[in-house]
Coordinates of C-alpha atoms in Angstrom, one line a residue:
Chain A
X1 CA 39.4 20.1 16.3
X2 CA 37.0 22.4 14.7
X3 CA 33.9 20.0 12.6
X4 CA 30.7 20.9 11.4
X5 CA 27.9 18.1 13.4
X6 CA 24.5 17.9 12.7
X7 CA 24.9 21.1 10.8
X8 CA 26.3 23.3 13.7
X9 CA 30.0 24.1 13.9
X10 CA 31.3 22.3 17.3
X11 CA 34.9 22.6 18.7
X12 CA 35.5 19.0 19.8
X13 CA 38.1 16.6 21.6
X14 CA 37.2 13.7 20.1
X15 CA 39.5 12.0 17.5
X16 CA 37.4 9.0 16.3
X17 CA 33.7 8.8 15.0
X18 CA 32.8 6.7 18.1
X19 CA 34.1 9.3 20.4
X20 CA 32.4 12.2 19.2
X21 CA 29.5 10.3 19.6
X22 CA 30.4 9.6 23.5
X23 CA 31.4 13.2 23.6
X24 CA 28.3 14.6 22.1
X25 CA 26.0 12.5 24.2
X26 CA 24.2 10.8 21.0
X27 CA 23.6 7.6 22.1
X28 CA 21.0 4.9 21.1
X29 CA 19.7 4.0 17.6
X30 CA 21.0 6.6 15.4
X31 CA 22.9 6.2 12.0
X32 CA 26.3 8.1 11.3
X33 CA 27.9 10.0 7.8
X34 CA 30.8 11.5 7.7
X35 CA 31.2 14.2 4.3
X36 CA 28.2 12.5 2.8
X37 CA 29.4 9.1 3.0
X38 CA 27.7 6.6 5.1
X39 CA 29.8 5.1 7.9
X40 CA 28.6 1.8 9.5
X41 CA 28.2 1.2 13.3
X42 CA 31.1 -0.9 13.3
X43 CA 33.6 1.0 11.6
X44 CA 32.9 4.4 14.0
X45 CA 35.5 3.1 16.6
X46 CA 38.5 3.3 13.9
X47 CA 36.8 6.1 11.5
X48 CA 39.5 9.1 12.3
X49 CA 38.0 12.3 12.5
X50 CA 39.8 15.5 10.5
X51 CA 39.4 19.5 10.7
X52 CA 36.1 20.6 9.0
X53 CA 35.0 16.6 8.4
X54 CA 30.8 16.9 8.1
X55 CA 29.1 14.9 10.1
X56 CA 25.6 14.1 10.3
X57 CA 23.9 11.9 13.1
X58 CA 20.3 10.6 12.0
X59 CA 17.8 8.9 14.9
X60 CA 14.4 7.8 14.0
X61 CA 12.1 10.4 13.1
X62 CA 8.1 10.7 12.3
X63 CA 8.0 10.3 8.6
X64 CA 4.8 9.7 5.6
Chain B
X1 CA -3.3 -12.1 -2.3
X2 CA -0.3 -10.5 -3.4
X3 CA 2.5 -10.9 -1.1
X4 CA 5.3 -7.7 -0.5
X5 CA 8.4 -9.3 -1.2
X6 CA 7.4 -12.3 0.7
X7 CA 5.3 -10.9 3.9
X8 CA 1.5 -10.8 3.4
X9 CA -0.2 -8.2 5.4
X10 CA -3.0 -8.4 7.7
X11 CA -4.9 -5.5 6.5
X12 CA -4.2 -3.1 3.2
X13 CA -3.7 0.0 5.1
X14 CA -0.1 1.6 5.4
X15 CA 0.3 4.3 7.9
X16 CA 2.3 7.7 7.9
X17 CA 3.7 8.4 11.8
X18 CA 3.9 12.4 10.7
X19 CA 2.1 15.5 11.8
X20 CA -0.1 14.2 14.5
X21 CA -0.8 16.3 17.3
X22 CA 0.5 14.3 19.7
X23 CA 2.3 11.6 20.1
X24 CA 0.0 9.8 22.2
X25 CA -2.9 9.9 19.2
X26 CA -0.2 8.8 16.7
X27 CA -0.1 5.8 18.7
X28 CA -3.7 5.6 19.0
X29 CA -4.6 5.9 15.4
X30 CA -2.5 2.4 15.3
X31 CA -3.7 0.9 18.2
X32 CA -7.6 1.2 16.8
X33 CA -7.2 1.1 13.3
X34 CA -5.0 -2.2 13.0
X35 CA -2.8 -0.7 10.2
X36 CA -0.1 -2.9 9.9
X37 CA 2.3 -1.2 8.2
X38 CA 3.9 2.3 9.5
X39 CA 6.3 5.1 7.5
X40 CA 9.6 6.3 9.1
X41 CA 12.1 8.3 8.8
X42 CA 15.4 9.5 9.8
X43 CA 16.2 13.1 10.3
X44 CA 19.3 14.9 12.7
X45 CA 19.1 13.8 16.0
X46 CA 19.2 16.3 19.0
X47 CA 21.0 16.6 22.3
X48 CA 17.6 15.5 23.8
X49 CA 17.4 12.3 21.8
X50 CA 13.9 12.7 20.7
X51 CA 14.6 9.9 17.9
X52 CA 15.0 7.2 20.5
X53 CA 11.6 8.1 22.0
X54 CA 9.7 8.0 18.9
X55 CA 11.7 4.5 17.9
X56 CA 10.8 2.9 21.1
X57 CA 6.9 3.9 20.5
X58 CA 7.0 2.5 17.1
X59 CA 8.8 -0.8 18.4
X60 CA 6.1 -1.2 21.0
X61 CA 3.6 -1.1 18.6
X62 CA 4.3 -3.8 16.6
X63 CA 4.2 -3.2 13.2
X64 CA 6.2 -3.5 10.3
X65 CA 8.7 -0.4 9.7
X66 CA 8.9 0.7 6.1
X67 CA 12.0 4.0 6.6
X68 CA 11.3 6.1 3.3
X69 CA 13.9 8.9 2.1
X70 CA 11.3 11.4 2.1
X71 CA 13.6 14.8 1.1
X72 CA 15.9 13.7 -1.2
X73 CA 16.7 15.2 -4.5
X74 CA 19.8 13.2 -6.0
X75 CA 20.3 9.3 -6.4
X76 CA 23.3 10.1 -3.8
X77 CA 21.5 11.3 -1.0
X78 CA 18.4 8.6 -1.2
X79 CA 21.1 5.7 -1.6
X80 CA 23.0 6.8 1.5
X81 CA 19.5 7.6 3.6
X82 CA 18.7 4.1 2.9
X83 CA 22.0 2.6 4.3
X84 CA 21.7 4.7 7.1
X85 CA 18.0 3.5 7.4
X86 CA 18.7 0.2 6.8
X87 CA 21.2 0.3 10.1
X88 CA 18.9 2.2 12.5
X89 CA 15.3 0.2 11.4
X90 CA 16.8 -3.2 11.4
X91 CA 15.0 -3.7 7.7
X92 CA 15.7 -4.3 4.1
X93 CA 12.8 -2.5 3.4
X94 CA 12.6 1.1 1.7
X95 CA 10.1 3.4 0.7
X96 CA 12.8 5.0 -2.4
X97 CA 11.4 8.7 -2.8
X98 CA 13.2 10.9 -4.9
X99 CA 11.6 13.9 -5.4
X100 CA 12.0 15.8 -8.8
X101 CA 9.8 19.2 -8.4
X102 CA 9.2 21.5 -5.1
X103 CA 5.8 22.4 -5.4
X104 CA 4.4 19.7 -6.5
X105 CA 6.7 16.6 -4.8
X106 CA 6.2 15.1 -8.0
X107 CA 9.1 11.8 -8.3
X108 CA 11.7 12.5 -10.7
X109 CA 11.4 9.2 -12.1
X110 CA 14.7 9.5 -14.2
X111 CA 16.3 9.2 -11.1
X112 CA 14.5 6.8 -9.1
X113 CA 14.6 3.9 -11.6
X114 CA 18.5 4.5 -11.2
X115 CA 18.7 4.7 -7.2
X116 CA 16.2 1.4 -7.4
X117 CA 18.7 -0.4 -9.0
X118 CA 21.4 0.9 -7.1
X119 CA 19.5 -0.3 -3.8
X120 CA 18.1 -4.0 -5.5
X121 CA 21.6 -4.7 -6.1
X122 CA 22.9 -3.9 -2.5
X123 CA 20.0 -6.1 -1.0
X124 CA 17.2 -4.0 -0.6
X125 CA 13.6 -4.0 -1.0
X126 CA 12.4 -1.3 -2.5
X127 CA 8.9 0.2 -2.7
X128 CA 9.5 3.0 -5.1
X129 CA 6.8 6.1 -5.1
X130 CA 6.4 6.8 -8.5
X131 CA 3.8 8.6 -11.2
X132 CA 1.6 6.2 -12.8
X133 CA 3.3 5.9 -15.8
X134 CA 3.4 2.3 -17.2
X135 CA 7.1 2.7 -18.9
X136 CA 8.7 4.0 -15.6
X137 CA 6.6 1.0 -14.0
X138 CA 8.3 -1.5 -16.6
X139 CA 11.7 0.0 -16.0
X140 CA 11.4 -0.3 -12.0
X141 CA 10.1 -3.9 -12.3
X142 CA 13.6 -4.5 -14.7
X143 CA 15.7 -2.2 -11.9
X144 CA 14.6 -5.1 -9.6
X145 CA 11.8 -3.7 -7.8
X146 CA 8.9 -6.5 -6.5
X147 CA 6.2 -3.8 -6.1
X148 CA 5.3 -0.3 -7.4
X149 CA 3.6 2.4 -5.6
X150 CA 2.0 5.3 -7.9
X151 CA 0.7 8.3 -6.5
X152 CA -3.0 9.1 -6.1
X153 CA -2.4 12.8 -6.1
X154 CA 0.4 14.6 -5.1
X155 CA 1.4 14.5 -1.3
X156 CA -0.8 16.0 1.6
X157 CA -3.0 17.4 -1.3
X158 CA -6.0 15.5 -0.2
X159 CA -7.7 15.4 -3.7
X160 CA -8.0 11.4 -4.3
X161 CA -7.5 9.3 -7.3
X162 CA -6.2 12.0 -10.0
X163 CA -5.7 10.0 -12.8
X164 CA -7.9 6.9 -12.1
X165 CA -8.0 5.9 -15.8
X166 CA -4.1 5.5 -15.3
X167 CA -4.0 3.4 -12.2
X168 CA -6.9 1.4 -14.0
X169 CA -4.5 1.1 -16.8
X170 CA -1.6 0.0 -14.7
X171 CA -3.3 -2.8 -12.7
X172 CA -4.2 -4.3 -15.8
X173 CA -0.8 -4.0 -17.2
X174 CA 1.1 -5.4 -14.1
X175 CA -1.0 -8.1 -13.0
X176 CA 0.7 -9.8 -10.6
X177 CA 2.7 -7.0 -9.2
X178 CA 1.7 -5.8 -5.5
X179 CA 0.7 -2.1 -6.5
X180 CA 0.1 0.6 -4.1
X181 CA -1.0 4.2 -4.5
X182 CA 0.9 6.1 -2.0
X183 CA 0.2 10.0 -1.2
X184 CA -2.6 12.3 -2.4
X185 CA -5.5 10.6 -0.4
X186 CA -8.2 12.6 1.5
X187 CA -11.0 11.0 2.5
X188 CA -11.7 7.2 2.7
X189 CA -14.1 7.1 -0.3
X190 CA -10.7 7.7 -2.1
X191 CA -8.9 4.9 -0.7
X192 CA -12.0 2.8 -1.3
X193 CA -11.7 3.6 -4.4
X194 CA -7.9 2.6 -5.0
X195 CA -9.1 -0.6 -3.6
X196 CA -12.1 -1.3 -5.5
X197 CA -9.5 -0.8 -9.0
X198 CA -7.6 -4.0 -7.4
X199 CA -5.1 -2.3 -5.8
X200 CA -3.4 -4.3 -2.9
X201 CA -3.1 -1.8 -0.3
X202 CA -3.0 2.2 0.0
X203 CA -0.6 4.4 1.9
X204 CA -1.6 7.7 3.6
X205 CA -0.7 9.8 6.3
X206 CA -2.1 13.6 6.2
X207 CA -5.4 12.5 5.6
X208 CA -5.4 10.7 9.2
X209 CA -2.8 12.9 11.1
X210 CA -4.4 16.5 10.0
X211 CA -7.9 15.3 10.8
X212 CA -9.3 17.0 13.9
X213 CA -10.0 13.2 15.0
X214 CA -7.0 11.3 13.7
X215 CA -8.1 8.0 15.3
X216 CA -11.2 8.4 14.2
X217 CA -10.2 8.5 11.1
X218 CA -7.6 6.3 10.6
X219 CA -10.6 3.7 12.1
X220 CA -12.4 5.3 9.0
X221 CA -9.5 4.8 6.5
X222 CA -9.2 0.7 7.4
X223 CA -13.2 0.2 7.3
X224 CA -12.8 1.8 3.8
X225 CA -9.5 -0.2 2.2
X226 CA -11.5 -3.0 3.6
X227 CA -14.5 -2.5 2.0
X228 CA -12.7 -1.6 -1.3
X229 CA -10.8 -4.8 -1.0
X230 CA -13.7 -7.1 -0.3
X231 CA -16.0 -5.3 -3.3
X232 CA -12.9 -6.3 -5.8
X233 CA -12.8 -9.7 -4.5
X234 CA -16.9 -9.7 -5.1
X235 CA -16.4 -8.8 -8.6
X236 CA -18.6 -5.4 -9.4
X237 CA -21.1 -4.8 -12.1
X238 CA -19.9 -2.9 -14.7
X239 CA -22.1 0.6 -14.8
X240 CA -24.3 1.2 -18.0
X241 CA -26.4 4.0 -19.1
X242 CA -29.9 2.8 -19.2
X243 CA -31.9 1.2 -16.2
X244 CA -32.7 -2.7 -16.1
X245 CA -35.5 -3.2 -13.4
X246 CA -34.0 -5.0 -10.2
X247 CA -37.6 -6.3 -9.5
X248 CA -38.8 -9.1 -11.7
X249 CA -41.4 -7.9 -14.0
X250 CA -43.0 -11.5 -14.4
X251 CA -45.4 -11.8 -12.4
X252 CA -46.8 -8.2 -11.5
X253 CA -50.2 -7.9 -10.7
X254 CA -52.6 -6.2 -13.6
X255 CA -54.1 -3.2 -12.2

């Protein structure tokens, strides 16, 4: 299935939020949106992924 | 002294965790200055998970997280950093930045009073950085927000207090609000300064982090809030035009 993550187009085999995680190797203490809309920790497991679905994966980062 | 929404800090110094050269002088500049507070933020992570680094620094030192939304330009996009925030830094707390002009990184206040109340209502605490305006002030008070934090000058410009008269004019106005001016410091005179007006703390980070000694001067920036601080408590003379002799005059010898 063909998303956009982070930006970059990526070609994945995950279905679910969670698994794209596992798949991308983004582990630890990041936060997840999917289109622009947050989606909590513990609704990644049963948030289905579809074609073209944007989705950003924030960490912590230096900040002012 | 004024508490920020329940938590009084140990010293009124807020630290940026941006632009240092090094990671190892970021944590440095904490370690020997004592600021309490530090910025974060949350930006894409990499393959590398560089984020989870950085975290685990800030964790280790101790201090109180306050995740801003640096970047954003719509009430959408600074509401949903601040849930994502709230998630990954464990805190209600949120430094609410909306910015409203490029060069300049001047709030769009319009804006901001609306993602405030947004955020109040969902639980949050929100430290807005705003202009020094006393009607937008009034309006984030009513949005729900339990402190305000004007800007000096605008960000990484280094120039001080540019509209002192104003943050004179909003301390007296807001009495018993924690006030903070946030951005636009460059030397610790100037957040000395912000200090001596009553202000309750002061938030920088190029000033320290650009410095060719960062730790230096973040040691530099805390002996200065402090002193600010502590002259407001002491209650300053007023300046006047004409000299009064310090020495007593009764009593000199005739020559």
């Amino acid at each position: 299935m063909k998303i956009t993550l982070n930006g970059e187009p990526r070609d994945v085999a995950a279905s679910t939020l969670a698994e794209l995680l596992v798949e991308c190797e983004l582990s630890g203490r990041v936060a997840t949106a999917v289109n622009e809309a947050f989606v909590p920790a513990g609704l990644r497991a049963g948030h289905a992924l579809a074609e073209g679905d944007r989705v950003e994966v924030l960490a912590p980062m230096q900040g002012g | 002294m004024r508490a920020f929404y329940g938590t009084e800090l140990a010293n009124p110094l807020m630290l940026g965790t941006a632009q240092y050269p090094s990671p190892a002088i970021l944590e440095r500049a904490f370690q020997d200055s004592g600021a309490g507070v530090a910025t974060v933020s949350l930006r894409r992570e990499g393959a590398g998970g560089a984020g989870q680094s950085f975290w685990q620094m800030i964790r280790d030192l101790g201090v109180q997280v306050l995740p801003n939304t640096a970047g954003c330009h719509t009430v959408k996009e600074a509401v949903t950093t601040a849930h994502m925030a709230r998630e990954v830094f464990d805190t209600p707390w949120i430094k609410l930045e909306l910015i409203g002009h490029t060069d300049s990184l001047q709030p769009d206040v319009f804006q901001l009073v609306e993602a405030a109340r947004i955020l109040t209502e969902d639980g949050f605490q929100v430290f807005p950085y705003t202009t020094e305006d006393l009607i937008v002030g009034e309006r984030l008070l009513a949005a729900g927000c339990k402190v305000l934090m004007p800007w000096g000058a605008p960000i990484g410009s280094g120039r001080g207090l540019a509209n002192e008269y104003a943050l004179r004019a909003m301390r007296a106005e807001f009495p018993d609000v924690p006030l903070v001016v946030d951005a636009g410091i460059g030397l610790p005179s100037h957040a000395a300064r912000a200090m001596e007006l009553g202000y309750d703390a002061v938030l920088l980070n190029t000033a320290v982090a650009r410095a060719s000694d960062p730790v230096a001067m973040a040691c530099a920036m805390m002996q200065a809030v402090r002193a600010g601080q502590m002259a407001h408590q002491a209650d300053p003379i007023e300046a006047r035009d004409m000299a009064t002799p310090s020495t007593p005059v009764i009593g000199k010898a005739f020559l």
